PDB file of C-alpha atoms in Angstrom:
ATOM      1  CA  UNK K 689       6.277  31.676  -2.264  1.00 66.00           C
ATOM      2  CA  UNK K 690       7.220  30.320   1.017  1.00 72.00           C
ATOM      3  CA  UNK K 691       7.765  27.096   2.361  1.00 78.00           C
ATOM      4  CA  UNK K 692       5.019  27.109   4.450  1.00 80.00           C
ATOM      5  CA  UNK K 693       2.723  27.645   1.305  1.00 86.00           C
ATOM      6  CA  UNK K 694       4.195  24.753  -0.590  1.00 90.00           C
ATOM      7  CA  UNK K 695       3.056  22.347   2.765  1.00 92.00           C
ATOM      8  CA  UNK K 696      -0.130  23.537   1.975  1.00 93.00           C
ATOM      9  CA  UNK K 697       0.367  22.635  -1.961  1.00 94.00           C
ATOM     10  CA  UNK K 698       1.798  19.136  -0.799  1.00 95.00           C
ATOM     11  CA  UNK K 699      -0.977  18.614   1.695  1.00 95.00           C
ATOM     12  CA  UNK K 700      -3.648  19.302  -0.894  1.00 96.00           C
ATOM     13  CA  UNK K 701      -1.997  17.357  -3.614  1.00 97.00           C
ATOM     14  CA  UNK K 702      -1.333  14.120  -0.481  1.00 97.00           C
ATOM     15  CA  UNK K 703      -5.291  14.549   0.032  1.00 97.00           C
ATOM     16  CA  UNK K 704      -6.092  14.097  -3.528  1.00 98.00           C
ATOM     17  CA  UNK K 705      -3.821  10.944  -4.112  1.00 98.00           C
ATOM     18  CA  UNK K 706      -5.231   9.302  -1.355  1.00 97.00           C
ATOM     19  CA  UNK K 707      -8.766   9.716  -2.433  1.00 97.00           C
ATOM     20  CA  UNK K 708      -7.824   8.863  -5.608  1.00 97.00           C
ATOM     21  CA  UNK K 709      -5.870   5.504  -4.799  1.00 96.00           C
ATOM     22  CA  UNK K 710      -9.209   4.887  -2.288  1.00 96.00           C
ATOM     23  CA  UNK K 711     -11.263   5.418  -4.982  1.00 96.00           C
ATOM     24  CA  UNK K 712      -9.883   3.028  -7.014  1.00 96.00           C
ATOM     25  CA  UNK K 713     -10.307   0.206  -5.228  1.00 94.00           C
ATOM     26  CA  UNK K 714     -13.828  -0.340  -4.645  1.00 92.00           C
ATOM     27  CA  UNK K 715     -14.671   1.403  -8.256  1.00 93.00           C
ATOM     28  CA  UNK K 716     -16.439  -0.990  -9.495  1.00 93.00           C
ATOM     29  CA  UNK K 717     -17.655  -2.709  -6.418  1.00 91.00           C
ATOM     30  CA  UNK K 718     -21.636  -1.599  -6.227  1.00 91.00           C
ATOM     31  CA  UNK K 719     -22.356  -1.987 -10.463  1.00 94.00           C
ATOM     32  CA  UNK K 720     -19.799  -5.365 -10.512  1.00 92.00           C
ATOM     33  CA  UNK K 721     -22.505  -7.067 -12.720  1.00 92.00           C
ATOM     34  CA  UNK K 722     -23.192  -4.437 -15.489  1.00 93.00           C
ATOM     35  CA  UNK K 723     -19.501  -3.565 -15.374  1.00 94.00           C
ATOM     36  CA  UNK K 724     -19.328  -7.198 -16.552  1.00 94.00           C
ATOM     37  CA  UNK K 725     -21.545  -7.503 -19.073  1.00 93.00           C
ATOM     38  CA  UNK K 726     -19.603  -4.233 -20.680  1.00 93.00           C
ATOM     39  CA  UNK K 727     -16.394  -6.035 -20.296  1.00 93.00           C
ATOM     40  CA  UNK K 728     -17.397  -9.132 -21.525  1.00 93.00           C
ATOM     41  CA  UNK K 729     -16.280 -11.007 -18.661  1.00 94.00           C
ATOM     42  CA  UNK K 730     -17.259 -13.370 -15.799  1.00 94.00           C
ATOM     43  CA  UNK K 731     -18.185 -11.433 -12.570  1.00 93.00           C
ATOM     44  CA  UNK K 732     -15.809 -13.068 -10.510  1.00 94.00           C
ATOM     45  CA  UNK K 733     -12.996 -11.034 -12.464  1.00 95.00           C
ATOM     46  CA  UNK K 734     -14.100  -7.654 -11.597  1.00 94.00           C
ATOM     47  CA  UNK K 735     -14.374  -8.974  -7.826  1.00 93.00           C
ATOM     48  CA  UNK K 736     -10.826  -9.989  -8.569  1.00 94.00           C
ATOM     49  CA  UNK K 737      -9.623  -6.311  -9.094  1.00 93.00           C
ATOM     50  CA  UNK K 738     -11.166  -5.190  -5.804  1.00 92.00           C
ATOM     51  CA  UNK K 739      -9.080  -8.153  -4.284  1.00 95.00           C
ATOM     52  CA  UNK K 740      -6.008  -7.223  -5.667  1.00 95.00           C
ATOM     53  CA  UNK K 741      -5.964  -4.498  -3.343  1.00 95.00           C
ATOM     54  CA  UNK K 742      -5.421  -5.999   0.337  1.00 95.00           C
ATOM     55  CA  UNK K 743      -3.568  -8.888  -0.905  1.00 96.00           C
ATOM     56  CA  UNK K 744      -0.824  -6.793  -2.285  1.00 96.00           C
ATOM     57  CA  UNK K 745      -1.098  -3.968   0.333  1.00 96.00           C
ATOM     58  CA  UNK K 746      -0.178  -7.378   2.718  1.00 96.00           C
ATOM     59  CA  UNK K 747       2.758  -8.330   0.727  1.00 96.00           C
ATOM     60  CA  UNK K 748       4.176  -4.726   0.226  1.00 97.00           C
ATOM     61  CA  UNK K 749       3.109  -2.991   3.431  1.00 96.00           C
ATOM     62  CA  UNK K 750       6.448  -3.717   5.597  1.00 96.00           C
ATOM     63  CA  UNK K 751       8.824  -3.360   2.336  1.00 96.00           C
ATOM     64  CA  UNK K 752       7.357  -0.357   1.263  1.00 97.00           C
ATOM     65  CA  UNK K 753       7.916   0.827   4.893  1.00 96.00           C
ATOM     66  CA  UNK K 754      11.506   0.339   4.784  1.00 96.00           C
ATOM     67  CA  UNK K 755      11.701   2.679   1.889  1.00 97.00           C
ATOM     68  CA  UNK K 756       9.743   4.876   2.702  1.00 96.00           C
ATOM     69  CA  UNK K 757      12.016   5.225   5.700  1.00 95.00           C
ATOM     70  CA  UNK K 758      15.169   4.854   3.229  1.00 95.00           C
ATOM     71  CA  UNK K 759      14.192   7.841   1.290  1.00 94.00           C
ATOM     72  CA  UNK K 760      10.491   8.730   1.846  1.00 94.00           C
ATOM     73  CA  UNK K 761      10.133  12.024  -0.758  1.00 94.00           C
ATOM     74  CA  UNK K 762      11.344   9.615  -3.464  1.00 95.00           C
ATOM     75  CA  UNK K 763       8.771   6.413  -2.674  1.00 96.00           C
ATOM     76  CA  UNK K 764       6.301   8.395  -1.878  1.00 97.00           C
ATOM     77  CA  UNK K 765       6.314  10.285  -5.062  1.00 96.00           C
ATOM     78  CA  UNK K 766       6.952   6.434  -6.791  1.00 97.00           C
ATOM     79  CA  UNK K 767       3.583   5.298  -5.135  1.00 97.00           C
ATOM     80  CA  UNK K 768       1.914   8.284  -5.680  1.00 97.00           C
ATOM     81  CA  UNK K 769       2.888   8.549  -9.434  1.00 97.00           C
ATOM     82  CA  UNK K 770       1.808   4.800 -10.400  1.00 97.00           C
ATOM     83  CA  UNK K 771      -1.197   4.939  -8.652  1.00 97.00           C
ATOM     84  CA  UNK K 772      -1.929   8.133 -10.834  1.00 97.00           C
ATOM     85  CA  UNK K 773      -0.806   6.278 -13.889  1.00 97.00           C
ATOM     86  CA  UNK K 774      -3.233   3.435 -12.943  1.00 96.00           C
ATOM     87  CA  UNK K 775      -5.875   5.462 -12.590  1.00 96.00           C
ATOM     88  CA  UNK K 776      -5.918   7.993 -15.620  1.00 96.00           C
ATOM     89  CA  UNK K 777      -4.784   5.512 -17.672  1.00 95.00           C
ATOM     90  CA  UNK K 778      -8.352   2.886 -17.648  1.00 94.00           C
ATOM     91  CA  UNK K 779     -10.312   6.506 -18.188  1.00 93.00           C
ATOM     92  CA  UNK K 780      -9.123   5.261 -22.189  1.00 93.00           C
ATOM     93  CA  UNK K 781     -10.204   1.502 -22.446  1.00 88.00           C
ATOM     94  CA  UNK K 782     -13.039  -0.651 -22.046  1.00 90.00           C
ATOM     95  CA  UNK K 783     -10.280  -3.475 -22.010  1.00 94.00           C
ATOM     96  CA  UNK K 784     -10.443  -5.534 -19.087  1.00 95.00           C
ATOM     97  CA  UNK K 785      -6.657  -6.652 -19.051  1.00 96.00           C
ATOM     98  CA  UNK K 786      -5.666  -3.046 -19.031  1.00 95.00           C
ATOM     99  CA  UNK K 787      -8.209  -2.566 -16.177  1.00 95.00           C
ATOM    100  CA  UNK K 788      -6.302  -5.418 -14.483  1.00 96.00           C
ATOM    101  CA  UNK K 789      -2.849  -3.666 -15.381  1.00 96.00           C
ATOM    102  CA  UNK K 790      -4.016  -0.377 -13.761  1.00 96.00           C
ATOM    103  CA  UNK K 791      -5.509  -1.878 -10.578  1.00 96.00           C
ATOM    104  CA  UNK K 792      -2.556  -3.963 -10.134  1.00 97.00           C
ATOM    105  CA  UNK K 793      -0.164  -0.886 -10.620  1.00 97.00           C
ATOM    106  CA  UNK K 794      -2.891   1.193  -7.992  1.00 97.00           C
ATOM    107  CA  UNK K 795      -2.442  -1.640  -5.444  1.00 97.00           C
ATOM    108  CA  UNK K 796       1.521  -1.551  -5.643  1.00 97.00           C
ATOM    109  CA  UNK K 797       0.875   2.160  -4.642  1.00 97.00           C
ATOM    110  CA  UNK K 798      -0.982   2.121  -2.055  1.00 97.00           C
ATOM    111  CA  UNK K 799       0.972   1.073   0.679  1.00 97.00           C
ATOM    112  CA  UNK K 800       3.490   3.978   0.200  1.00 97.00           C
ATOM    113  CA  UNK K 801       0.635   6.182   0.235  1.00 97.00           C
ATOM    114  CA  UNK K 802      -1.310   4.861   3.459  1.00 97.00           C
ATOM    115  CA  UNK K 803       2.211   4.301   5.330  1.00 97.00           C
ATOM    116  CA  UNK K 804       3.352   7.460   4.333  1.00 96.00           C
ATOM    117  CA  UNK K 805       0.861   9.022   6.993  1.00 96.00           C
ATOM    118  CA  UNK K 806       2.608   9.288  10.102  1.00 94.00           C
ATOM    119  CA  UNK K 807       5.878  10.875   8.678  1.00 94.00           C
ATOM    120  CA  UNK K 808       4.161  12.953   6.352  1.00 95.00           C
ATOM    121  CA  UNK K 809       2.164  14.783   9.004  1.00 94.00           C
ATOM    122  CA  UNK K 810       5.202  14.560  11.805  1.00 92.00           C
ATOM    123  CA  UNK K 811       8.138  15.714   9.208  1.00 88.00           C
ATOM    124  CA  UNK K 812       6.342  18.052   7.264  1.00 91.00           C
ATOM    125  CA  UNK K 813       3.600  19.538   9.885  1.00 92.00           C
ATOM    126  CA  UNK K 814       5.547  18.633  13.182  1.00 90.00           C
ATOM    127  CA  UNK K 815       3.559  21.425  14.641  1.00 88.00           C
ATOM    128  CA  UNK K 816      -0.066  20.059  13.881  1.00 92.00           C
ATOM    129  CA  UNK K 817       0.983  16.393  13.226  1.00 92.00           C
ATOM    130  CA  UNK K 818      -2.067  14.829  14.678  1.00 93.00           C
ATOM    131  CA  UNK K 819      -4.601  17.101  13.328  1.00 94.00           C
ATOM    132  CA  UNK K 820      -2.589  16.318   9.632  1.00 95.00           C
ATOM    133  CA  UNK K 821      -3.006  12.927  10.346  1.00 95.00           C
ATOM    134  CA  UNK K 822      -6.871  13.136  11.089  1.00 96.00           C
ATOM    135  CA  UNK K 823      -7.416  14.535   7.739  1.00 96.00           C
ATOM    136  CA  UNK K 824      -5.561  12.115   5.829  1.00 96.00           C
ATOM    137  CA  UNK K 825      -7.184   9.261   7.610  1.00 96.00           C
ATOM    138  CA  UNK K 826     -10.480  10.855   6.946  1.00 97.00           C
ATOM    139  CA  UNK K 827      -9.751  11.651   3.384  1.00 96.00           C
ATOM    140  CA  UNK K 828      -8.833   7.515   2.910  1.00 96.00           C
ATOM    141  CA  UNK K 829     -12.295   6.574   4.079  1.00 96.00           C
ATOM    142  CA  UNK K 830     -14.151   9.336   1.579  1.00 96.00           C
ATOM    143  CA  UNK K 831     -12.300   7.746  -0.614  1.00 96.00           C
ATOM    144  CA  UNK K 832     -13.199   4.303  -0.586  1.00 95.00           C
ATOM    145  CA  UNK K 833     -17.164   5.727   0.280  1.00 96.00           C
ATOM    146  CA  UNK K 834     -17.497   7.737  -2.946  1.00 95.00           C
ATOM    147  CA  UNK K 835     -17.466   4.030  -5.213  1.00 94.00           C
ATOM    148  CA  UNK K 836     -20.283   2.747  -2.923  1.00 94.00           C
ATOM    149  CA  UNK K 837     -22.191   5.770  -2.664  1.00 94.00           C
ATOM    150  CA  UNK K 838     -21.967   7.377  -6.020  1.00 94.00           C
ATOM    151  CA  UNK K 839     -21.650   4.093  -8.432  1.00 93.00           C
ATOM    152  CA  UNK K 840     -24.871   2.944  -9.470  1.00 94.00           C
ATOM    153  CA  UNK K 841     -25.779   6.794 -10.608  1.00 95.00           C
ATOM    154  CA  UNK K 842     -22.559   7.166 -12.304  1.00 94.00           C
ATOM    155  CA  UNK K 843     -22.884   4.054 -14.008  1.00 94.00           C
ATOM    156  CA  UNK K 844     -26.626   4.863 -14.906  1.00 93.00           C
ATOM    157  CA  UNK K 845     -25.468   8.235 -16.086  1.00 95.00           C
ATOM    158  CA  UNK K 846     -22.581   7.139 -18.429  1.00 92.00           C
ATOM    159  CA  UNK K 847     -21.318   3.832 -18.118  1.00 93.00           C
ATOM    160  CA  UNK K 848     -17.830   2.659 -17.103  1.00 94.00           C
ATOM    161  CA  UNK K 849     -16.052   5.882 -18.259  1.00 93.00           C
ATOM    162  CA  UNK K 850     -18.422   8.117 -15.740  1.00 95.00           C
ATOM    163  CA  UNK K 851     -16.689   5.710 -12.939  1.00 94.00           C
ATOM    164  CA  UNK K 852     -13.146   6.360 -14.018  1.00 95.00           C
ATOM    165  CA  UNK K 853     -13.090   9.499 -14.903  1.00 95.00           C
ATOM    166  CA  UNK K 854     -13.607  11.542 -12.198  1.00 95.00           C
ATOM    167  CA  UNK K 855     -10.859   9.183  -9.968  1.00 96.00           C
ATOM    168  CA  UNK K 856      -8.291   9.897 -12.882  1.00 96.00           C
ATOM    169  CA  UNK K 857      -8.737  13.398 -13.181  1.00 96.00           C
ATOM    170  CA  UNK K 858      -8.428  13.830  -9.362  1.00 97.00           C
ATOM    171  CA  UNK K 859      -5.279  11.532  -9.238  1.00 97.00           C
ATOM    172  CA  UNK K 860      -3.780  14.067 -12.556  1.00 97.00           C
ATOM    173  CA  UNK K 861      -4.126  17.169  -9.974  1.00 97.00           C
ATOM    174  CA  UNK K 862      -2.904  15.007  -7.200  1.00 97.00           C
ATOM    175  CA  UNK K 863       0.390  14.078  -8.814  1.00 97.00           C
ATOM    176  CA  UNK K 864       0.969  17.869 -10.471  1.00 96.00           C
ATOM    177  CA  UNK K 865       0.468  19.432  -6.938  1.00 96.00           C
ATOM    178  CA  UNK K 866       2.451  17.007  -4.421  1.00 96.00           C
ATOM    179  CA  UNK K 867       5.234  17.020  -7.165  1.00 94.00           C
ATOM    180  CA  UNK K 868       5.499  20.930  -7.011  1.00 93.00           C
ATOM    181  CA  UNK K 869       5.151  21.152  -3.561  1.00 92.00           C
ATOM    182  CA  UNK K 870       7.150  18.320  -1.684  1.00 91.00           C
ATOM    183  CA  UNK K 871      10.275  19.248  -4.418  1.00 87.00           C
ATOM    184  CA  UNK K 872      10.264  22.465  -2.340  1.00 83.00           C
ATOM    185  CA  UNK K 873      10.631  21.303   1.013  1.00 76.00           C
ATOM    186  CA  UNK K 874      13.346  21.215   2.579  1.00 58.00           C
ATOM    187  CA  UNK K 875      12.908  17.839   5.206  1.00 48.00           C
ATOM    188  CA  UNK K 876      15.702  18.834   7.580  1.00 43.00           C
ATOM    189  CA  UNK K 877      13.918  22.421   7.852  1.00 52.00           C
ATOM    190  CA  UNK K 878      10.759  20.551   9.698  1.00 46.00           C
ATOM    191  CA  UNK K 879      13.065  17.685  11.574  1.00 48.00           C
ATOM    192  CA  UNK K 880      14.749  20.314  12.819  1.00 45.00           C
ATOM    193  CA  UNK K 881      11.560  22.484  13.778  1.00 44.00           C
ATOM    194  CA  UNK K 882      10.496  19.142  15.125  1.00 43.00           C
ATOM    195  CA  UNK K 883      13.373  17.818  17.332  1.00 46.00           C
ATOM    196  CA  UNK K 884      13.855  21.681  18.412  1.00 47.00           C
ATOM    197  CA  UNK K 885      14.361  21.875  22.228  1.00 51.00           C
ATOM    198  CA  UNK K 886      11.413  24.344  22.339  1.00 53.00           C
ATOM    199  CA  UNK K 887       8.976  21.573  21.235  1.00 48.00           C
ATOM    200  CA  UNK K 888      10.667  19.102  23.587  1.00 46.00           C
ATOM    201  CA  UNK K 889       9.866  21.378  26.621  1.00 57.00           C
ATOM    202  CA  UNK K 890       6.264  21.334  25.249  1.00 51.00           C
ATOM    203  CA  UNK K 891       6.230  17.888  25.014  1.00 45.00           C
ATOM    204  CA  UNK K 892       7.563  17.573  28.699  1.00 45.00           C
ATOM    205  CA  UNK K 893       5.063  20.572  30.005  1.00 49.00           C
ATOM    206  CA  UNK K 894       2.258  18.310  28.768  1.00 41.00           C
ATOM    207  CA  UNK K 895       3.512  15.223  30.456  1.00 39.00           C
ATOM    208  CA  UNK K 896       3.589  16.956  33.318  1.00 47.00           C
ATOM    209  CA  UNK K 897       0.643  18.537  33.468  1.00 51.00           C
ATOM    210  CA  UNK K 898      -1.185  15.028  32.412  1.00 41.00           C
ATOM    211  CA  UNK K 899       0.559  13.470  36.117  1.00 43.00           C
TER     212      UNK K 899
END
């Protein structure tokens, strides 16, 4: 297989993470009050797992940055993986503390997800980088739509574990796929491809041609 087919495994499995780490914010957002009743809990501490999410992407954003740019394949893979673990894992309980546990572990990934964007598309696709990055922008707000749009007829259909499920199993391809395919890349292939003179004379032809 060649290395331009395990971009396209990478890019597929990036997509899926995303939607999946989306996803699992606003789960529970549009059905907060049956969700619970379920739980056995006071409303206000399901709101509190949709919180979780910008307050810790606001702590973590600018560290999580700084490693990324340390030794992005490694963090990104580290955000990637706990998000999936925080989202297959609440497919199994109806515990709310374990919900909390998994949205709490889904917020700490985030940020090396969504700041992964710009070098993902420019490092890996250097030749389509803003294109790449369209996608994966579009993918995060499909994400965080499907909750609000799909919810209530989840919910209806099978309770809590028709909301989870389909955000874990998503997340369990995810992982498998960027895994396999980003463990195949070779970065300095594309930073090379990307810093080549030949794309530097492209970059000046445009200029040009824009004056």
């Amino acid at each position: 297989m060649n290395s331009r087919n395990y971009r396209i495994i990478s890019l597929t499995g990036f997509i899926l993470i995303i939607f999946g780490s989306q996803s699992i914010w606003d789960t529970f957002s549009s059905v907060e009050t049956g969700v619970a009743n379920v739980l056995n809990v006071n409303p206000a501490l399901i709101a509190l797992l949709i919180i979780i999410y910008p307050i810790l992407f606001f702590i973590l954003t600018i560290p999580s940055s700084i490693l990324l740019d340390s030794n992005f394949k490694f963090w990104l893979l580290f955000g990637s993986f706990i998000t999936f673990i925080g989202g297959f894992i609440r497919i199994f309980s109806l515990n709310y503390w374990t919900m909390l546990v998994c949205q709490i572990l889904a917020a700490i990934g985030q940020p090396f997800i969504l700041n992964a964007f710009v070098t993902f598309s420019s490092e890996f696709f250097p030749e389509r980088k803003a294109y790449i990055l369209s996608i994966l922008s579009f993918t995060m707000y499909i994400g965080a739509l499907y909750p609000l749009v799909t919810g209530v007829n989840l919910y209806s259909l099978g309770g809590i574990e028709y909301l989870t499920a389909p955000t874990g199993i998503i997340l369990f391809f995810g992982i498998i796929l960027l895994n396999l395919g980003i463990n195949k890349i070779s970065r300095n292939e594309y930073k090379d491809l990307y810093s080549s003179p030949e794309n530097h004379e492209k970059d000046i032809k445009i200029i040009k041609d824009l004056i």
